[in-house]
Coordinates of C-alpha atoms in Angstrom, one line a residue:
X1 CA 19.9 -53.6 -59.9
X2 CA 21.0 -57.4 -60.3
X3 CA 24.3 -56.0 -62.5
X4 CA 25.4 -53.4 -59.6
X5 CA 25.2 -56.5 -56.8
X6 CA 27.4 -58.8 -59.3
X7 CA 29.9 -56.4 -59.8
X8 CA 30.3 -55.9 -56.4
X9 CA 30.0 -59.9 -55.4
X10 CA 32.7 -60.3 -57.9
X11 CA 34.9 -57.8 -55.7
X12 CA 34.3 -59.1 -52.7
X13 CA 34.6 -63.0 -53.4
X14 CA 38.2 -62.2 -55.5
X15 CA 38.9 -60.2 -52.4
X16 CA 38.2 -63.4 -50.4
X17 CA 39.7 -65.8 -53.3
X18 CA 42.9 -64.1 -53.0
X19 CA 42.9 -64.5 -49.2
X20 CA 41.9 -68.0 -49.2
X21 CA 45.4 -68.9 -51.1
X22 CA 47.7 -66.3 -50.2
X23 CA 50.8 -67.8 -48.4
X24 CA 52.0 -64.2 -47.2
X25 CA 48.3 -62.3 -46.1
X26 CA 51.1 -60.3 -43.8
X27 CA 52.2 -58.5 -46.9
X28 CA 48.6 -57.9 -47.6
X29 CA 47.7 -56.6 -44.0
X30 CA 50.8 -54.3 -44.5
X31 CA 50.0 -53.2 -47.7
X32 CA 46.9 -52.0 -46.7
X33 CA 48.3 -50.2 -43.6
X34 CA 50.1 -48.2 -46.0
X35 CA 47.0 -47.3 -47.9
X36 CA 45.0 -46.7 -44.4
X37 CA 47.6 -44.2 -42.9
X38 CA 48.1 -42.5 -46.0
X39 CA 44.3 -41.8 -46.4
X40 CA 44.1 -40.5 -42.8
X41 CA 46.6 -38.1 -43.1
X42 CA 45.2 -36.5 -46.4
X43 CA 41.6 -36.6 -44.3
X44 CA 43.8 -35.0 -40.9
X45 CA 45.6 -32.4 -43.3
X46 CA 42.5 -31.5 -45.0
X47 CA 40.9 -31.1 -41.8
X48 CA 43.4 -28.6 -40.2
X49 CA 41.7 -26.3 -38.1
X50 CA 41.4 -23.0 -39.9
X51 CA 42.1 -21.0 -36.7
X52 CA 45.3 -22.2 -35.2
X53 CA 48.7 -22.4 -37.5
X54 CA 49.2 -26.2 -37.5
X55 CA 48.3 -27.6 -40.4
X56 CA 47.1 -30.7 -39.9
X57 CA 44.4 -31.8 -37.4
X58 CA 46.6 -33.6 -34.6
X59 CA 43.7 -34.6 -32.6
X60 CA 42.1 -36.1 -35.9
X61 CA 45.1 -38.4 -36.5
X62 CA 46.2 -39.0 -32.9
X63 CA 42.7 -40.3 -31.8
X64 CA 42.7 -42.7 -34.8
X65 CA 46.2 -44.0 -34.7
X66 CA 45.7 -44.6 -30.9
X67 CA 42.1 -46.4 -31.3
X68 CA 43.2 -48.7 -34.2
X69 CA 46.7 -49.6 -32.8
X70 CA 47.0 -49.4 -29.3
X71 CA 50.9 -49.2 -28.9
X72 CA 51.3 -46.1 -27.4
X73 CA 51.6 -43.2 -30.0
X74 CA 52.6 -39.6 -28.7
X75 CA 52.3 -36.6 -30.9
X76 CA 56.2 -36.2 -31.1
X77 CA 56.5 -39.6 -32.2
X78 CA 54.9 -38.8 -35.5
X79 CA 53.9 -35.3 -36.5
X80 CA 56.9 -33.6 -38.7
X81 CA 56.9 -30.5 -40.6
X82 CA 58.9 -28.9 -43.8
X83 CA 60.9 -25.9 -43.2
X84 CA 57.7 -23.9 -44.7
X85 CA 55.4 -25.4 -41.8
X86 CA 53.9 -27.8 -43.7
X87 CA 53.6 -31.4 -42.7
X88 CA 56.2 -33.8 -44.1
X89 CA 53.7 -36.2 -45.1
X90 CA 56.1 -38.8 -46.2
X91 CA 58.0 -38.9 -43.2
X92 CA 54.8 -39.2 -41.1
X93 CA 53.5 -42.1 -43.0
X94 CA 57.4 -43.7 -43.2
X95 CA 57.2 -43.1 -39.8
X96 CA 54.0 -44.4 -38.4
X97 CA 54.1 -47.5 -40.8
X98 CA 57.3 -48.5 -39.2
X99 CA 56.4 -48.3 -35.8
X100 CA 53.4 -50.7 -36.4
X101 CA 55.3 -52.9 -38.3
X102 CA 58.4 -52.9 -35.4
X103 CA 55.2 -53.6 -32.9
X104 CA 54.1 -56.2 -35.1
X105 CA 57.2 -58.1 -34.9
X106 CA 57.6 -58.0 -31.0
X107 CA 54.2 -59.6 -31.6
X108 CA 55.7 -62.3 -33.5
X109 CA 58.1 -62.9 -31.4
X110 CA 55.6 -64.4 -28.9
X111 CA 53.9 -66.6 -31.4
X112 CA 53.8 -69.8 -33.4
X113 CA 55.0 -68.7 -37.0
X114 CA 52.2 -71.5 -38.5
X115 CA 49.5 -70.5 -36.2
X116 CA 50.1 -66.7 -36.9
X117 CA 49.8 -67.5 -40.7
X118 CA 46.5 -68.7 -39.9
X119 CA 45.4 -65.9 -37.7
X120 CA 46.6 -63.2 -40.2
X121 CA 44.3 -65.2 -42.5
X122 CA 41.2 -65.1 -40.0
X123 CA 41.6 -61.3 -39.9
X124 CA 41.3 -60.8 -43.1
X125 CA 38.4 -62.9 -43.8
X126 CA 36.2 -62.3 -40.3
X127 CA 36.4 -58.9 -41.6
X128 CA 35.2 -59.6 -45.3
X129 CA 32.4 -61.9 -44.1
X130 CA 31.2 -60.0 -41.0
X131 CA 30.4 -56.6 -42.8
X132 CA 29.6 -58.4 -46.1
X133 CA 26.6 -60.0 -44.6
X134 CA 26.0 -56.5 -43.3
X135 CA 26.3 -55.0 -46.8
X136 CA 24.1 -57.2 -47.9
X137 CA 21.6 -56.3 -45.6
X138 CA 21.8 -52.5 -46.5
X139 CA 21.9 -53.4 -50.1
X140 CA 18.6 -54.9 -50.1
X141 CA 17.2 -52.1 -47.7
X142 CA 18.2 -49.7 -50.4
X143 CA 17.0 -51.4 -53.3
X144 CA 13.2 -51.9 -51.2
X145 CA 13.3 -48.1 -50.7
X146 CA 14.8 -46.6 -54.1
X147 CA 11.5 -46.6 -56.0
X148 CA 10.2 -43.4 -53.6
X149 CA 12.9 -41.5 -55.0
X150 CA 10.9 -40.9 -58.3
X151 CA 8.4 -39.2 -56.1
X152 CA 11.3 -36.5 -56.0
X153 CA 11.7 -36.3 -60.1
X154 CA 14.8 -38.4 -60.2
X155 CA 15.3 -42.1 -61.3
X156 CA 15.5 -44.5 -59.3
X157 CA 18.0 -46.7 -60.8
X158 CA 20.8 -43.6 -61.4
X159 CA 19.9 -43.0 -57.4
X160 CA 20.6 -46.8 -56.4
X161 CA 23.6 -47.1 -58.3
X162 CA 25.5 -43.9 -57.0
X163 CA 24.2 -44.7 -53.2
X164 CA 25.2 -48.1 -54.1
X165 CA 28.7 -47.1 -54.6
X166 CA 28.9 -44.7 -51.8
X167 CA 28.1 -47.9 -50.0
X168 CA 30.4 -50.5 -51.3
X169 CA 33.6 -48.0 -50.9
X170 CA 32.4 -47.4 -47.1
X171 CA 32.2 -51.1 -47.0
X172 CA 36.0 -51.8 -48.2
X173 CA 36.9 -48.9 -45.9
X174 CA 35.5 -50.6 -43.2
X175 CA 36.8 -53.9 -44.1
X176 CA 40.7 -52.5 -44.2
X177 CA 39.4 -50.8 -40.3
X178 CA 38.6 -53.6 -39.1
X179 CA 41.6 -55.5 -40.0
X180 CA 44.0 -53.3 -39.1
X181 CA 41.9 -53.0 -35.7
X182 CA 42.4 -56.7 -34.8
X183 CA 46.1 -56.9 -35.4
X184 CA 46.9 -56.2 -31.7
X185 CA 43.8 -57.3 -30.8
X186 CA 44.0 -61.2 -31.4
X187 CA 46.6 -64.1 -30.4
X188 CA 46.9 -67.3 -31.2
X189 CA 46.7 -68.5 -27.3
X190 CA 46.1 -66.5 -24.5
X191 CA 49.8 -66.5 -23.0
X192 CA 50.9 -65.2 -26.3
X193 CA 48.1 -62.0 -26.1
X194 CA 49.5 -61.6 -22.5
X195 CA 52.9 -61.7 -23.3
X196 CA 51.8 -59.4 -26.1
X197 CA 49.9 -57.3 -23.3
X198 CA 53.3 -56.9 -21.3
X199 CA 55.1 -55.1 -24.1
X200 CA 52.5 -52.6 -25.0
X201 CA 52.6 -49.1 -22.7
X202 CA 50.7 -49.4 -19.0
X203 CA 47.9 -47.3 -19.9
X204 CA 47.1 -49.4 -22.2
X205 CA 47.7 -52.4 -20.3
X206 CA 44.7 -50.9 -17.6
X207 CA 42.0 -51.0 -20.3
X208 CA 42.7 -54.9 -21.5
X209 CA 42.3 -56.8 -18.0
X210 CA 39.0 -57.2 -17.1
X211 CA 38.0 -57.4 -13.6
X212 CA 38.3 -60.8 -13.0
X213 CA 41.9 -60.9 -13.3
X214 CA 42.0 -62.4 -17.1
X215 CA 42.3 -61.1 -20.8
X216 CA 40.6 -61.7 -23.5
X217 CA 41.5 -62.0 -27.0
X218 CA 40.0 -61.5 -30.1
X219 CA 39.8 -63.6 -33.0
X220 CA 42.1 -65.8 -31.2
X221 CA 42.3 -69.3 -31.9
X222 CA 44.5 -72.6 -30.3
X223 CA 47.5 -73.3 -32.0
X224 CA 47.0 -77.1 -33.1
X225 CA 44.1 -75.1 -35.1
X226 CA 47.0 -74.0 -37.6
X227 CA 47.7 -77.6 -38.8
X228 CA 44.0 -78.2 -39.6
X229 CA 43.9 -74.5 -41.5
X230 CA 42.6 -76.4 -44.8
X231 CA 39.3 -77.0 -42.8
X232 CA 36.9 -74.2 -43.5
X233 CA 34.3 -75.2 -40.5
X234 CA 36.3 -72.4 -38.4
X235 CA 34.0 -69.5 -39.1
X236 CA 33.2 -67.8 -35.7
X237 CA 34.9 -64.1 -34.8
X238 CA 34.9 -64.9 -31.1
X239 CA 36.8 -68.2 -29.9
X240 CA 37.4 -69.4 -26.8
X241 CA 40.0 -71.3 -25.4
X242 CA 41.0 -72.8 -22.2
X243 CA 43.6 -70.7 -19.5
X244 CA 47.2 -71.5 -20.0
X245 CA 48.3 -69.4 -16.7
X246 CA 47.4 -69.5 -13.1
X247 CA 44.3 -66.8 -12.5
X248 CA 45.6 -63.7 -10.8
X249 CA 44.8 -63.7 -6.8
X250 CA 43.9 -60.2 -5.4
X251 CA 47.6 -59.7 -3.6
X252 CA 49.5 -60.9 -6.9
X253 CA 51.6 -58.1 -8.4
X254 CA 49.7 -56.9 -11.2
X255 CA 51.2 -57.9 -14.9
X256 CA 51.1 -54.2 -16.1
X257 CA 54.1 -54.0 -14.7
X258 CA 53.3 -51.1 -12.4
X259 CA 54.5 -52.9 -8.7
X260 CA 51.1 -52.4 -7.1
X261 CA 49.3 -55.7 -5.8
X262 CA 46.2 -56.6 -8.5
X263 CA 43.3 -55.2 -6.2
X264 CA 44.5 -52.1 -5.7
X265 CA 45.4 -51.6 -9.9
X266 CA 43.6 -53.3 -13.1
X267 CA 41.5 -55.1 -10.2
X268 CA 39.9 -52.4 -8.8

């Protein structure tokens, strides 16, 4: 039991390692997008309806793309098919790869290139040590429970390591979710996740000011935070910071852009 917790301590703390010293965690956000997007289209082609004639689930992909990156994907944007009817996978995952990372660098655009080095960082390791501690938690759930499996003729250790497994894979799954969930979901202040907020499609805009007239962000940290970066006491998901723009009165227009006043828009 103690050799199957190792192997996957030593995982997760290279995983973290890694992180700790990387100078470009953007590459490694972006090389898991890849990974991500692929997987999800072999799980959306797989999972074509056996009914209709498209071959690929749309509504599979769609509903992911659009809960993970919330910059406005349409169906015509990103579904392409061979002159056989068969999905052009590689020109789907060219496709939607590039659109995130085109998104990304409007992003950019409104941020400090040190304190985005940091927060790129943050993702990646909020994610590893939130659902690590998690893991942990199931692990030694599991390993209470596994003897009753020789009640059912089969040994317990064989059981523990395969559900043990099945486990740690969810668990990097999850980790590369969660990361790629919080790329538009964090800032380094809170003008820079509006000024994000103003580039991504109205709709969107609707469902990330809160009815008070302010937005939250994420994973968010100040900037003069990204000069201190070597000091590990920053370990919280959530922090707060203080308004950098005047709160938005009832009759202001409202900064989705869509020329109504506040209280009769996001401030309902």
């Amino acid at each position: 039991y103690d050799d199957v917790m190792n192997k996957q301590r030593e995982v997760i703390y290279g995983f973290r390692k890694d992180t700790l010293f990387n100078d470009d965690c953007r590459s490694s956000i972006f090389d898991i997008l890849e990974i991500e997007v692929d997987r999800h289209l072999d799980e959306a082609i797989l999972a074509a309806p056996k009914d209709e004639k498209t071959p690929i689930n749309k509504d599979m992909l769609s509903a992911w793309l659009n809960t993970t990156f919330p910059i406005g994907f349409r169906d015509n944007d990103i579904f392409f098919f061979l002159p056989n009817g068969q999905p052009d996978k590689e020109k789907m995952l060219h496709t939607i790869v590039q659109r995130v990372k085109d998104m990304y660098r409007v992003k950019e655009e409104n941020e400090d290139p040190e304190a985005l080095k940091w927060l790129e960082r943050r993702i990646i390791l909020n994610a590893i040590d939130r659902l690590w501690q998690d893991h942990l938690r199931a692990m030694d759930d599991l390993r209470g429970s596994i003897n009753l499996r020789a009640y059912a003729q089969k040994d317990p250790l064989v059981e523990y390591k395969r559900e043990a497994f099945n486990m740690f894979d969810n668990l990097m799954n999850d980790i590369d979710q969660e990361i790629l969930s919080n790329l538009f979901r964090s800032a380094t202040s809170l003008a820079a996740f509006e000024k994000l907020l103003s580039n991504l499609p109205q709709v969107l805009m609707h469902q990330s000011i809160d009815d008070m007239g302010s937005t939250t962000a994420r994973s968010s940290v100040p900037q003069e935070k990204a000069a201190t970066e070597q000091q590990p006491q920053e370990e919280t998901i959530q922090v707060s910071f203080r308004r950098q723009t005047p709160k938005i009165g009832r009759n202001d227009p409202c900064p989705c852009g869509s020329g109504k006043k506040y209280k009769n828009c996001c401030g309902k």
